[in-house]
PDB file of C-alpha atoms in Angstrom:
ATOM      1  CA  MET B   1      54.659  32.933  34.769  1.00 55.00           C
ATOM      2  CA  THR B   2      51.921  30.133  32.618  1.00 55.00           C
ATOM      3  CA  LEU B   3      53.463  28.278  29.756  1.00 48.00           C
ATOM      4  CA  SER B   4      51.600  30.048  27.427  1.00 50.00           C
ATOM      5  CA  LYS B   5      52.970  33.544  29.368  1.00 51.00           C
ATOM      6  CA  THR B   6      56.383  31.434  28.704  1.00 42.00           C
ATOM      7  CA  ARG B   7      55.809  30.889  25.354  1.00 45.00           C
ATOM      8  CA  PHE B   8      54.504  34.250  24.157  1.00 39.00           C
ATOM      9  CA  VAL B   9      57.888  35.998  25.660  1.00 39.00           C
ATOM     10  CA  LEU B  10      60.209  32.749  23.929  1.00 39.00           C
ATOM     11  CA  ALA B  11      57.843  33.989  20.651  1.00 40.00           C
ATOM     12  CA  ALA B  12      57.623  37.644  20.422  1.00 40.00           C
ATOM     13  CA  THR B  13      61.542  37.294  21.850  1.00 41.00           C
ATOM     14  CA  LEU B  14      62.772  35.401  19.141  1.00 39.00           C
ATOM     15  CA  GLY B  15      60.138  37.050  16.330  1.00 40.00           C
ATOM     16  CA  LEU B  16      62.502  40.231  16.755  1.00 39.00           C
ATOM     17  CA  ALA B  17      65.139  38.417  16.157  1.00 38.00           C
ATOM     18  CA  ALA B  18      64.261  37.722  12.705  1.00 38.00           C
ATOM     19  CA  VAL B  19      63.841  41.763  12.543  1.00 36.00           C
ATOM     20  CA  PRO B  20      66.977  42.831   9.997  1.00 38.00           C
ATOM     21  CA  ALA B  21      69.509  45.327  11.168  1.00 40.00           C
ATOM     22  CA  THR B  22      69.783  49.042   9.700  1.00 42.00           C
ATOM     23  CA  ALA B  23      71.230  49.735   6.904  1.00 49.00           C
ATOM     24  CA  HIS B  24      75.253  50.056   8.150  1.00 51.00           C
ATOM     25  CA  HIS B  25      77.192  47.715   6.340  1.00 59.00           C
ATOM     26  CA  SER B  26      81.184  47.693   4.813  1.00 75.00           C
ATOM     27  CA  PHE B  27      82.174  49.600   2.411  1.00 81.00           C
ATOM     28  CA  SER B  28      83.255  46.314   0.141  1.00 82.00           C
ATOM     29  CA  ALA B  29      79.235  45.079  -0.107  1.00 86.00           C
ATOM     30  CA  GLU B  30      77.685  48.125  -0.727  1.00 89.00           C
ATOM     31  CA  PHE B  31      80.926  49.849  -3.767  1.00 92.00           C
ATOM     32  CA  ASP B  32      83.563  48.910  -5.658  1.00 93.00           C
ATOM     33  CA  GLY B  33      86.812  50.378  -4.693  1.00 89.00           C
ATOM     34  CA  SER B  34      88.274  49.757  -7.969  1.00 92.00           C
ATOM     35  CA  LYS B  35      86.371  52.772  -9.056  1.00 93.00           C
ATOM     36  CA  PRO B  36      86.878  55.857  -8.145  1.00 93.00           C
ATOM     37  CA  VAL B  37      84.495  58.652  -9.589  1.00 94.00           C
ATOM     38  CA  ARG B  38      84.153  62.600  -8.632  1.00 95.00           C
ATOM     39  CA  LEU B  39      80.753  64.458  -8.858  1.00 96.00           C
ATOM     40  CA  THR B  40      79.440  68.072  -9.674  1.00 97.00           C
ATOM     41  CA  GLY B  41      76.264  68.830  -8.898  1.00 97.00           C
ATOM     42  CA  LYS B  42      73.811  70.817  -6.921  1.00 97.00           C
ATOM     43  CA  ILE B  43      72.531  69.003  -3.536  1.00 97.00           C
ATOM     44  CA  THR B  44      68.606  68.518  -3.881  1.00 98.00           C
ATOM     45  CA  LYS B  45      67.790  66.574  -0.464  1.00 97.00           C
ATOM     46  CA  ILE B  46      69.724  66.065   2.988  1.00 94.00           C
ATOM     47  CA  GLU B  47      69.234  63.413   5.071  1.00 94.00           C
ATOM     48  CA  TRP B  48      70.806  63.332   8.468  1.00 90.00           C
ATOM     49  CA  THR B  49      70.014  59.938   8.944  1.00 90.00           C
ATOM     50  CA  ASN B  50      71.945  56.503  11.293  1.00 89.00           C
ATOM     51  CA  PRO B  51      73.737  54.808  10.512  1.00 87.00           C
ATOM     52  CA  HIS B  52      74.079  56.549   6.623  1.00 88.00           C
ATOM     53  CA  SER B  53      74.231  60.281   6.433  1.00 92.00           C
ATOM     54  CA  TYR B  54      73.030  60.932   2.478  1.00 94.00           C
ATOM     55  CA  PHE B  55      73.359  63.815   0.657  1.00 94.00           C
ATOM     56  CA  TYR B  56      71.592  63.694  -3.300  1.00 98.00           C
ATOM     57  CA  LEU B  57      73.128  65.055  -6.440  1.00 98.00           C
ATOM     58  CA  GLU B  58      71.810  66.649  -9.702  1.00 98.00           C
ATOM     59  CA  VAL B  59      74.874  65.737 -11.860  1.00 97.00           C
ATOM     60  CA  LYS B  60      74.762  67.337 -15.292  1.00 96.00           C
ATOM     61  CA  GLY B  61      76.595  64.383 -17.749  1.00 91.00           C
ATOM     62  CA  ARG B  62      78.950  65.169 -20.255  1.00 91.00           C
ATOM     63  CA  ASN B  63      75.439  64.433 -22.681  1.00 94.00           C
ATOM     64  CA  GLY B  64      73.242  67.412 -20.658  1.00 94.00           C
ATOM     65  CA  VAL B  65      71.286  65.284 -19.164  1.00 96.00           C
ATOM     66  CA  VAL B  66      70.211  66.045 -15.750  1.00 97.00           C
ATOM     67  CA  SER B  67      70.455  62.782 -13.447  1.00 97.00           C
ATOM     68  CA  THR B  68      70.230  62.064  -9.392  1.00 98.00           C
ATOM     69  CA  TRP B  69      72.886  61.113  -7.539  1.00 98.00           C
ATOM     70  CA  ALA B  70      72.729  60.129  -3.821  1.00 97.00           C
ATOM     71  CA  CYS B  71      75.342  59.781  -2.210  1.00 96.00           C
ATOM     72  CA  GLU B  72      76.121  58.296   1.315  1.00 93.00           C
ATOM     73  CA  GLY B  73      78.473  59.577   4.380  1.00 89.00           C
ATOM     74  CA  GLY B  74      78.857  59.022   7.887  1.00 86.00           C
ATOM     75  CA  GLY B  75      76.350  59.789  10.744  1.00 88.00           C
ATOM     76  CA  PRO B  76      75.430  62.731  11.616  1.00 90.00           C
ATOM     77  CA  GLY B  77      77.839  62.107  14.908  1.00 89.00           C
ATOM     78  CA  ALA B  78      80.429  60.570  12.761  1.00 85.00           C
ATOM     79  CA  LEU B  79      80.362  64.238   9.952  1.00 86.00           C
ATOM     80  CA  SER B  80      80.510  65.790  13.155  1.00 88.00           C
ATOM     81  CA  ARG B  81      83.231  65.412  14.397  1.00 86.00           C
ATOM     82  CA  ARG B  82      85.450  66.122  11.339  1.00 82.00           C
ATOM     83  CA  GLY B  83      83.965  69.070  11.556  1.00 83.00           C
ATOM     84  CA  TRP B  84      80.352  69.420   9.217  1.00 83.00           C
ATOM     85  CA  LYS B  85      77.753  71.330  10.237  1.00 82.00           C
ATOM     86  CA  LYS B  86      74.604  71.352   9.293  1.00 79.00           C
ATOM     87  CA  GLY B  87      74.481  74.663   8.257  1.00 85.00           C
ATOM     88  CA  ASP B  88      77.921  74.218   5.809  1.00 87.00           C
ATOM     89  CA  VAL B  89      75.081  73.273   3.259  1.00 89.00           C
ATOM     90  CA  LYS B  90      71.830  73.750   1.713  1.00 92.00           C
ATOM     91  CA  ILE B  91      69.114  73.106  -0.447  1.00 96.00           C
ATOM     92  CA  GLY B  92      70.678  74.201  -3.561  1.00 97.00           C
ATOM     93  CA  ASP B  93      75.172  74.817  -3.249  1.00 96.00           C
ATOM     94  CA  THR B  94      77.070  72.903  -4.725  1.00 96.00           C
ATOM     95  CA  LEU B  95      79.747  69.894  -4.630  1.00 95.00           C
ATOM     96  CA  VAL B  96      82.026  68.205  -5.194  1.00 96.00           C
ATOM     97  CA  VAL B  97      82.533  64.585  -4.243  1.00 95.00           C
ATOM     98  CA  ASP B  98      84.552  62.658  -4.308  1.00 94.00           C
ATOM     99  CA  GLY B  99      83.164  59.135  -4.321  1.00 92.00           C
ATOM    100  CA  TYR B 100      83.280  54.884  -5.289  1.00 93.00           C
ATOM    101  CA  LEU B 101      80.195  53.988  -7.161  1.00 96.00           C
ATOM    102  CA  ALA B 102      78.176  51.080  -5.986  1.00 96.00           C
ATOM    103  CA  LYS B 103      78.220  47.738  -6.994  1.00 96.00           C
ATOM    104  CA  ASP B 104      75.106  47.720  -8.366  1.00 95.00           C
ATOM    105  CA  GLY B 105      75.654  50.003 -10.821  1.00 95.00           C
ATOM    106  CA  SER B 106      72.638  51.881  -9.181  1.00 96.00           C
ATOM    107  CA  HIS B 107      73.365  55.699  -9.196  1.00 97.00           C
ATOM    108  CA  THR B 108      74.729  56.089  -5.939  1.00 97.00           C
ATOM    109  CA  ILE B 109      78.169  56.520  -4.847  1.00 96.00           C
ATOM    110  CA  ASP B 110      80.222  56.640  -0.732  1.00 93.00           C
ATOM    111  CA  ALA B 111      81.261  60.468  -0.694  1.00 92.00           C
ATOM    112  CA  ARG B 112      84.897  59.857   0.647  1.00 90.00           C
ATOM    113  CA  ARG B 113      86.095  63.410   0.099  1.00 91.00           C
ATOM    114  CA  VAL B 114      83.103  66.798  -0.092  1.00 91.00           C
ATOM    115  CA  LEU B 115      84.168  69.623  -1.320  1.00 93.00           C
ATOM    116  CA  LEU B 116      82.056  72.244   0.880  1.00 90.00           C
ATOM    117  CA  PRO B 117      81.360  75.699  -0.696  1.00 90.00           C
ATOM    118  CA  SER B 118      83.535  77.310   1.307  1.00 89.00           C
ATOM    119  CA  GLY B 119      86.065  75.310   0.073  1.00 92.00           C
ATOM    120  CA  ARG B 120      86.945  73.357   2.762  1.00 90.00           C
ATOM    121  CA  SER B 121      87.303  69.825   2.797  1.00 90.00           C
ATOM    122  CA  ILE B 122      85.597  67.465   4.577  1.00 85.00           C
ATOM    123  CA  TYR B 123      86.058  63.259   4.993  1.00 84.00           C
ATOM    124  CA  GLY B 124      82.407  61.796   4.651  1.00 82.00           C
ATOM    125  CA  GLY B 125      83.333  57.592   4.629  1.00 75.00           C
ATOM    126  CA  THR B 126      82.273  55.301   7.773  1.00 68.00           C
ATOM    127  CA  PRO B 127      84.197  55.152  10.245  1.00 65.00           C
ATOM    128  CA  GLY B 128      86.065  51.156   9.989  1.00 65.00           C
ATOM    129  CA  ASP B 129      83.693  50.368   7.341  1.00 65.00           C
ATOM    130  CA  GLY B 130      86.940  49.252   6.491  1.00 67.00           C
ATOM    131  CA  GLY B 131      86.733  51.547   2.110  1.00 68.00           C
ATOM    132  CA  PRO B 132      89.552  53.671   0.886  1.00 70.00           C
ATOM    133  CA  GLY B 133      92.077  56.288   3.784  1.00 64.00           C
ATOM    134  CA  ASP B 134      89.525  54.510   6.522  1.00 59.00           C
ATOM    135  CA  GLY B 135      92.778  54.142   7.817  1.00 52.00           C
ATOM    136  CA  ASP B 136      94.230  57.409   7.800  1.00 53.00           C
ATOM    137  CA  PRO B 137      93.894  59.336  11.903  1.00 45.00           C
ATOM    138  CA  ARG B 138      92.979  62.338  10.032  1.00 51.00           C
ATOM    139  CA  ASN B 139      88.714  60.407   8.623  1.00 50.00           C
ATOM    140  CA  GLY B 140      87.886  59.975  12.148  1.00 47.00           C
TER     141      GLY B 140
END
């Protein structure tokens, strides 16, 4: 390989190494374990993505104002291993979600327990994230 090709390959490799990693993070990096919350709302959107899945709920506040909340859960594989299947929920279904508020004050929670329309309860957290309930063997 010529010197210019070697330099190009080296520069390209270093450039790729500088690309930010995907949005995977520990629980404590984004959420506050001292701020539990329970949301009840209708699903408006579902994103079955890695490394985290998201579903969005329209939640009516005590003042009657409806706001949209993002609920972060484990990736599709982790949720599937716990018994959650894509067909278990659909747009318009009502869920009850126990989780923890985002540190940044946004309408985002870490969805630790999700009560499905069928009445089944599923652990929604990301395995190994260090958040509440992470050490419980029923959560993996």
